[in-house]
Amino acid sequence: MIVRPKPNLLQLFLIVRGSIIVRIFPQVLAVFLLSTLVVWAHKDRPDLVQALNGAPFSLLGIALSVFLGFRANACYDRWWEARKQWGALITVARTLSRQTAMLESRQDVADPVTRRRITDLVIAFCHALVSHLRPGDATATAANLIPDDLSEIYARSRNKPDMLLREISGAVVSAHGKGQISDIQLQMLDATVQQMGASQASCERIRQTPVPFGYSLLLHRTAHLFCLLLPFGFTDLLGWATPFTSTLIAYTFFGLDALSDELEDPFGTGLNALPINALATTIEINLREAMGETDLPADPRPVDYVLM
């Protein structure tokens, strides 16, 4: 995710890092060159390259902008829903950390080892969820946090975050069996673990259910055909201003289409993807600090304005 101060007017037109122009530059350049060629050919050989009526382009442009806007909103909703789920996960992890203090509240059955184990498993769960949603990221971090007695089970598991949730629930049930927590406290802890599972399931739903392919394909094709035919509708009306006008329209349509593609996958590796690595590290810092540790990971910082 791009994290940078609000740009001034000059920077607004010069910023490249985080801009969608890098991704769509070939298409925009192609429209500019095609427009220049069409205008030149129309002026040199009007009998060979004829202009088209511009009225249909106006109607099609309005319709296309509406549908592109609808898709952009749908993709942003996915991005924002994913961010809300990770925000909920931060809240739930902090809540569980506070609740595990109950394991040390009674001197006769106090068990800091169990509390430490649950805390480590929650931290490992968050990093494993990052790796689960964005394969390759945080894989080593999560594996290093797994207790030795669970390393083989963790390596074999196909859904590693869910496996860790089962182990957390098992540790809670074990604490209840030892009399360290009451029935009501067991229900509280179990409900918190269930909320973590719900956040994971919601993130999996977002990742595994993209915007319908047919809808995206229709807009991709229509946007490209519209921008490629646009110079033929403008050449009589605008003359040599056609390449610049067509390029501006192509930048808008191609840019909105490409930005929607990035927002559609909030757990991807694009510059506009969610910084789930940073969020998992934030949870780790919070939970370790709650356990009284002072040797904490560094706060996540953007690198070249990018926070992942």
Coordinates of C-alpha atoms in Angstrom, one line a residue:
M1 CA 0.0 0.0 0.0
I2 CA 1.3 3.5 -0.9
V3 CA 1.9 5.6 2.2
R4 CA 3.1 9.1 1.5
P5 CA 2.3 12.7 2.4
K6 CA -0.4 14.4 0.4
P7 CA 1.3 15.7 -2.8
N8 CA 1.2 19.3 -3.8
L9 CA 0.0 20.5 -7.2
L10 CA 3.3 20.0 -8.9
Q11 CA 3.9 16.6 -7.4
L12 CA 0.4 15.6 -8.4
F13 CA 1.5 15.5 -12.0
L14 CA 5.0 14.2 -11.5
I15 CA 4.5 11.3 -9.1
V16 CA 5.2 7.9 -10.7
R17 CA 5.6 5.7 -7.7
G18 CA 2.2 4.3 -6.9
S19 CA 0.6 5.8 -10.0
I20 CA -1.3 3.5 -12.4
I21 CA 0.4 5.1 -15.4
V22 CA 3.3 2.7 -15.1
R23 CA 1.0 -0.2 -15.8
I24 CA -1.1 1.3 -18.6
F25 CA 1.6 3.3 -20.3
P26 CA 2.0 0.9 -23.3
Q27 CA -1.8 1.1 -24.0
V28 CA -1.9 4.8 -23.6
L29 CA 1.1 5.3 -25.9
A30 CA -0.5 3.0 -28.5
V31 CA -3.6 5.1 -28.5
F32 CA -1.5 8.3 -28.9
L33 CA 0.4 6.9 -31.8
L34 CA -2.7 5.4 -33.5
S35 CA -4.5 8.8 -33.1
T36 CA -1.5 10.6 -34.7
L37 CA -1.5 8.2 -37.6
V38 CA -5.2 8.4 -38.1
V39 CA -5.2 12.2 -38.2
W40 CA -2.2 12.3 -40.6
A41 CA -3.8 9.6 -42.9
H42 CA -7.2 11.4 -42.8
K43 CA -5.6 14.7 -43.9
D44 CA -3.4 13.1 -46.5
R45 CA -5.8 10.5 -47.8
P46 CA -9.3 11.4 -46.7
D47 CA -10.8 9.0 -49.3
L48 CA -8.9 6.1 -47.7
V49 CA -9.2 7.0 -44.0
Q50 CA -12.7 8.4 -43.4
A51 CA -13.9 9.9 -40.1
L52 CA -16.8 8.4 -38.2
N53 CA -19.8 10.1 -36.6
G54 CA -18.8 11.2 -33.1
A55 CA -22.3 10.9 -31.6
P56 CA -22.2 7.2 -30.9
F57 CA -18.9 7.6 -29.1
S58 CA -20.5 10.1 -26.7
L59 CA -23.2 7.6 -25.8
L60 CA -20.9 4.7 -25.5
G61 CA -18.4 6.7 -23.5
I62 CA -21.1 7.6 -20.9
A63 CA -22.3 4.0 -20.7
L64 CA -18.7 2.7 -20.4
S65 CA -17.8 5.1 -17.7
V66 CA -20.9 4.1 -15.6
F67 CA -20.0 0.4 -15.9
L68 CA -16.3 1.0 -15.1
G69 CA -17.3 3.1 -12.1
F70 CA -19.6 0.2 -10.9
R71 CA -16.7 -2.3 -11.2
A72 CA -14.3 0.1 -9.4
N73 CA -16.8 0.4 -6.6
A74 CA -17.2 -3.3 -6.4
C75 CA -13.5 -3.9 -6.3
Y76 CA -13.0 -1.2 -3.7
D77 CA -15.7 -2.8 -1.5
R78 CA -13.6 -6.0 -1.6
W79 CA -10.5 -4.1 -0.6
W80 CA -12.2 -2.2 2.2
E81 CA -13.9 -5.4 3.5
A82 CA -10.5 -7.1 3.6
R83 CA -9.1 -4.2 5.6
K84 CA -12.0 -4.3 8.0
Q85 CA -11.4 -8.0 8.6
W86 CA -7.8 -7.4 9.4
G87 CA -8.8 -4.6 11.7
A88 CA -11.2 -6.9 13.5
L89 CA -8.4 -9.5 13.7
I90 CA -6.2 -6.9 15.5
T91 CA -9.0 -6.2 17.9
V92 CA -9.7 -9.9 18.6
A93 CA -6.0 -10.7 19.1
R94 CA -5.6 -8.0 21.6
T95 CA -8.7 -9.1 23.4
L96 CA -7.5 -12.7 23.5
S97 CA -4.2 -11.5 25.0
R98 CA -6.0 -9.7 27.8
Q99 CA -8.3 -12.7 28.4
T100 CA -5.4 -15.1 28.8
A101 CA -4.3 -13.1 31.8
M102 CA -7.0 -15.2 33.6
L103 CA -4.6 -18.1 33.4
E104 CA -2.4 -16.3 35.9
S105 CA -5.1 -14.8 38.1
R106 CA -5.3 -17.7 40.6
Q107 CA -2.1 -18.3 42.5
D108 CA -2.9 -22.0 43.2
V109 CA -3.3 -22.9 39.5
A110 CA -1.4 -20.1 37.7
D111 CA 0.1 -21.3 34.5
P112 CA 2.2 -18.7 32.6
V113 CA 3.5 -21.4 30.3
T114 CA 0.0 -22.0 28.8
R115 CA -0.5 -18.3 28.4
R116 CA 2.8 -18.0 26.7
R117 CA 1.9 -20.9 24.4
I118 CA -1.4 -19.4 23.4
T119 CA 0.2 -16.0 22.8
D120 CA 2.8 -17.5 20.6
L121 CA 0.2 -19.5 18.6
V122 CA -1.9 -16.4 18.1
I123 CA 1.2 -14.5 16.7
A124 CA 2.0 -17.5 14.5
F125 CA -1.6 -17.6 13.3
C126 CA -1.4 -14.0 12.1
H127 CA 1.8 -14.6 10.2
A128 CA 0.5 -17.9 8.8
L129 CA -2.6 -16.2 7.6
V130 CA -0.4 -13.7 5.7
S131 CA 1.4 -16.6 4.0
H132 CA -2.0 -18.3 3.4
L133 CA -3.4 -15.3 1.7
R134 CA -0.2 -14.1 0.0
P135 CA 1.8 -17.3 -0.7
G136 CA 5.5 -16.7 -0.1
D137 CA 5.2 -13.9 2.4
A138 CA 5.8 -14.5 6.1
T139 CA 6.3 -18.2 5.5
A140 CA 9.6 -18.4 7.4
T141 CA 8.3 -16.0 10.1
A142 CA 5.4 -18.2 10.9
A143 CA 7.4 -21.4 10.8
N144 CA 9.9 -20.0 13.3
L145 CA 7.1 -19.3 15.8
I146 CA 5.7 -22.8 15.8
P147 CA 6.5 -24.8 19.0
D148 CA 8.7 -27.8 18.4
D149 CA 6.0 -30.3 19.2
L150 CA 3.8 -28.9 16.4
S151 CA 6.4 -28.4 13.7
E152 CA 5.6 -31.6 11.8
I153 CA 1.9 -31.2 12.1
Y154 CA 2.2 -27.6 10.9
A155 CA 4.4 -28.6 7.9
R156 CA 1.9 -31.2 6.8
S157 CA -1.2 -29.0 7.2
R158 CA -2.8 -27.7 4.1
N159 CA -4.6 -24.9 6.0
K160 CA -2.0 -23.8 8.4
P161 CA -4.0 -20.9 10.1
D162 CA -6.9 -23.2 10.8
M163 CA -4.5 -25.8 12.3
L164 CA -3.2 -23.2 14.6
L165 CA -6.7 -22.2 15.7
R166 CA -7.4 -25.8 16.6
E167 CA -4.2 -25.8 18.7
I168 CA -5.3 -22.6 20.4
S169 CA -8.7 -24.0 21.2
G170 CA -7.0 -27.2 22.5
A171 CA -4.8 -25.2 24.8
V172 CA -7.8 -23.3 26.2
V173 CA -9.7 -26.6 26.7
S174 CA -6.7 -28.1 28.4
A175 CA -6.5 -25.1 30.8
H176 CA -10.2 -25.6 31.6
G177 CA -9.6 -29.2 32.3
K178 CA -6.8 -28.3 34.8
G179 CA -9.2 -25.9 36.6
Q180 CA -7.3 -22.8 35.6
I181 CA -10.3 -21.1 34.1
S182 CA -14.0 -21.5 34.8
D183 CA -16.8 -22.5 32.5
I184 CA -17.7 -18.9 31.8
Q185 CA -14.1 -18.0 31.1
L186 CA -13.9 -21.0 28.7
Q187 CA -16.9 -19.7 26.8
M188 CA -15.3 -16.2 26.6
L189 CA -12.0 -17.5 25.2
D190 CA -13.7 -19.9 22.8
A191 CA -15.9 -17.1 21.4
T192 CA -12.8 -15.0 20.8
V193 CA -11.1 -17.8 19.0
Q194 CA -14.2 -18.3 16.9
Q195 CA -14.0 -14.6 15.9
M196 CA -10.4 -15.2 14.7
G197 CA -11.7 -18.1 12.6
A198 CA -14.5 -15.9 11.2
S199 CA -12.0 -13.3 10.1
Q200 CA -9.9 -15.9 8.4
A201 CA -12.9 -17.4 6.6
S202 CA -13.9 -13.9 5.4
C203 CA -10.5 -13.2 4.0
E204 CA -10.5 -16.6 2.3
R205 CA -13.9 -15.8 0.7
I206 CA -12.6 -12.5 -0.6
R207 CA -9.4 -14.1 -2.1
Q208 CA -11.2 -17.1 -3.6
T209 CA -14.2 -15.3 -5.1
P210 CA -13.1 -12.7 -7.6
V211 CA -15.4 -10.3 -9.6
P212 CA -17.1 -12.5 -12.2
F213 CA -14.7 -13.1 -15.1
G214 CA -17.3 -12.5 -17.8
Y215 CA -18.1 -9.0 -16.4
S216 CA -14.4 -8.0 -16.2
L217 CA -13.7 -9.4 -19.7
L218 CA -16.6 -7.5 -21.2
L219 CA -15.3 -4.2 -19.8
H220 CA -11.7 -4.9 -20.8
R221 CA -12.7 -5.5 -24.4
T222 CA -15.1 -2.6 -24.6
A223 CA -12.7 -0.1 -23.1
H224 CA -9.9 -1.2 -25.5
L225 CA -12.2 -1.1 -28.6
F226 CA -13.6 2.3 -27.6
C227 CA -10.2 3.9 -27.1
L228 CA -8.8 2.4 -30.3
L229 CA -11.8 3.6 -32.4
L230 CA -12.0 7.0 -30.7
P231 CA -9.5 8.8 -33.0
F232 CA -11.8 8.0 -36.0
G233 CA -14.7 9.9 -34.3
F234 CA -12.6 12.9 -33.3
T235 CA -10.4 13.5 -36.2
D236 CA -12.8 15.8 -38.2
L237 CA -13.9 17.7 -35.1
L238 CA -10.5 18.2 -33.3
G239 CA -7.9 17.8 -36.0
W240 CA -4.4 17.6 -34.5
A241 CA -5.8 17.9 -31.0
T242 CA -7.2 14.4 -31.4
P243 CA -4.1 12.5 -30.2
F244 CA -4.1 14.5 -27.0
T245 CA -7.8 14.2 -26.3
S246 CA -7.8 10.5 -27.1
T247 CA -4.8 9.9 -24.9
L248 CA -6.5 11.7 -22.0
I249 CA -9.6 9.6 -22.3
A250 CA -7.6 6.4 -22.7
Y251 CA -5.6 7.2 -19.6
T252 CA -8.9 7.7 -17.7
F253 CA -10.6 4.5 -18.9
F254 CA -7.5 2.2 -18.9
G255 CA -6.4 3.6 -15.5
L256 CA -9.7 3.0 -13.9
D257 CA -9.8 -0.5 -15.3
A258 CA -6.3 -1.3 -14.2
L259 CA -6.8 0.2 -10.7
S260 CA -9.9 -2.0 -10.3
D261 CA -7.8 -5.0 -11.1
E262 CA -5.4 -4.2 -8.3
L263 CA -8.1 -3.5 -5.8
E264 CA -9.9 -6.7 -6.7
D265 CA -7.1 -8.6 -5.1
P266 CA -6.4 -6.9 -1.8
F267 CA -4.0 -9.6 -0.7
G268 CA -1.9 -9.4 -3.8
T269 CA 1.6 -7.9 -4.2
G270 CA 0.6 -4.8 -6.1
L271 CA 1.4 -1.3 -4.8
N272 CA -2.2 -0.8 -3.8
A273 CA -2.5 -4.2 -1.9
L274 CA -3.2 -4.2 1.8
P275 CA -0.1 -4.2 4.1
I276 CA -1.0 -7.5 5.8
N277 CA 2.6 -8.2 6.6
A278 CA 2.7 -4.9 8.5
L279 CA -0.6 -5.6 10.2
A280 CA 0.6 -9.1 11.4
T281 CA 3.8 -7.5 12.7
T282 CA 1.7 -4.9 14.6
I283 CA -0.2 -7.7 16.2
E284 CA 3.0 -9.4 17.2
I285 CA 4.3 -6.2 18.8
N286 CA 1.1 -5.7 20.7
L287 CA 1.0 -9.2 22.1
R288 CA 4.6 -9.5 23.0
E289 CA 4.4 -6.1 24.8
A290 CA 1.4 -7.4 26.7
M291 CA 3.5 -10.3 27.8
G292 CA 6.0 -7.9 29.3
E293 CA 8.7 -8.4 26.6
T294 CA 11.0 -5.5 25.7
D295 CA 12.9 -7.0 22.8
L296 CA 10.2 -6.3 20.2
P297 CA 10.2 -6.3 16.4
A298 CA 10.7 -2.9 14.7
D299 CA 7.5 -1.0 13.9
P300 CA 6.5 -1.5 10.2
R301 CA 7.8 1.4 8.1
P302 CA 7.1 2.0 4.4
V303 CA 10.1 1.5 2.1
D304 CA 10.1 3.9 -0.8
Y305 CA 6.5 4.9 0.2
V306 CA 5.4 1.2 0.0
L307 CA 4.1 -0.6 3.0
M308 CA 3.5 -4.4 2.6

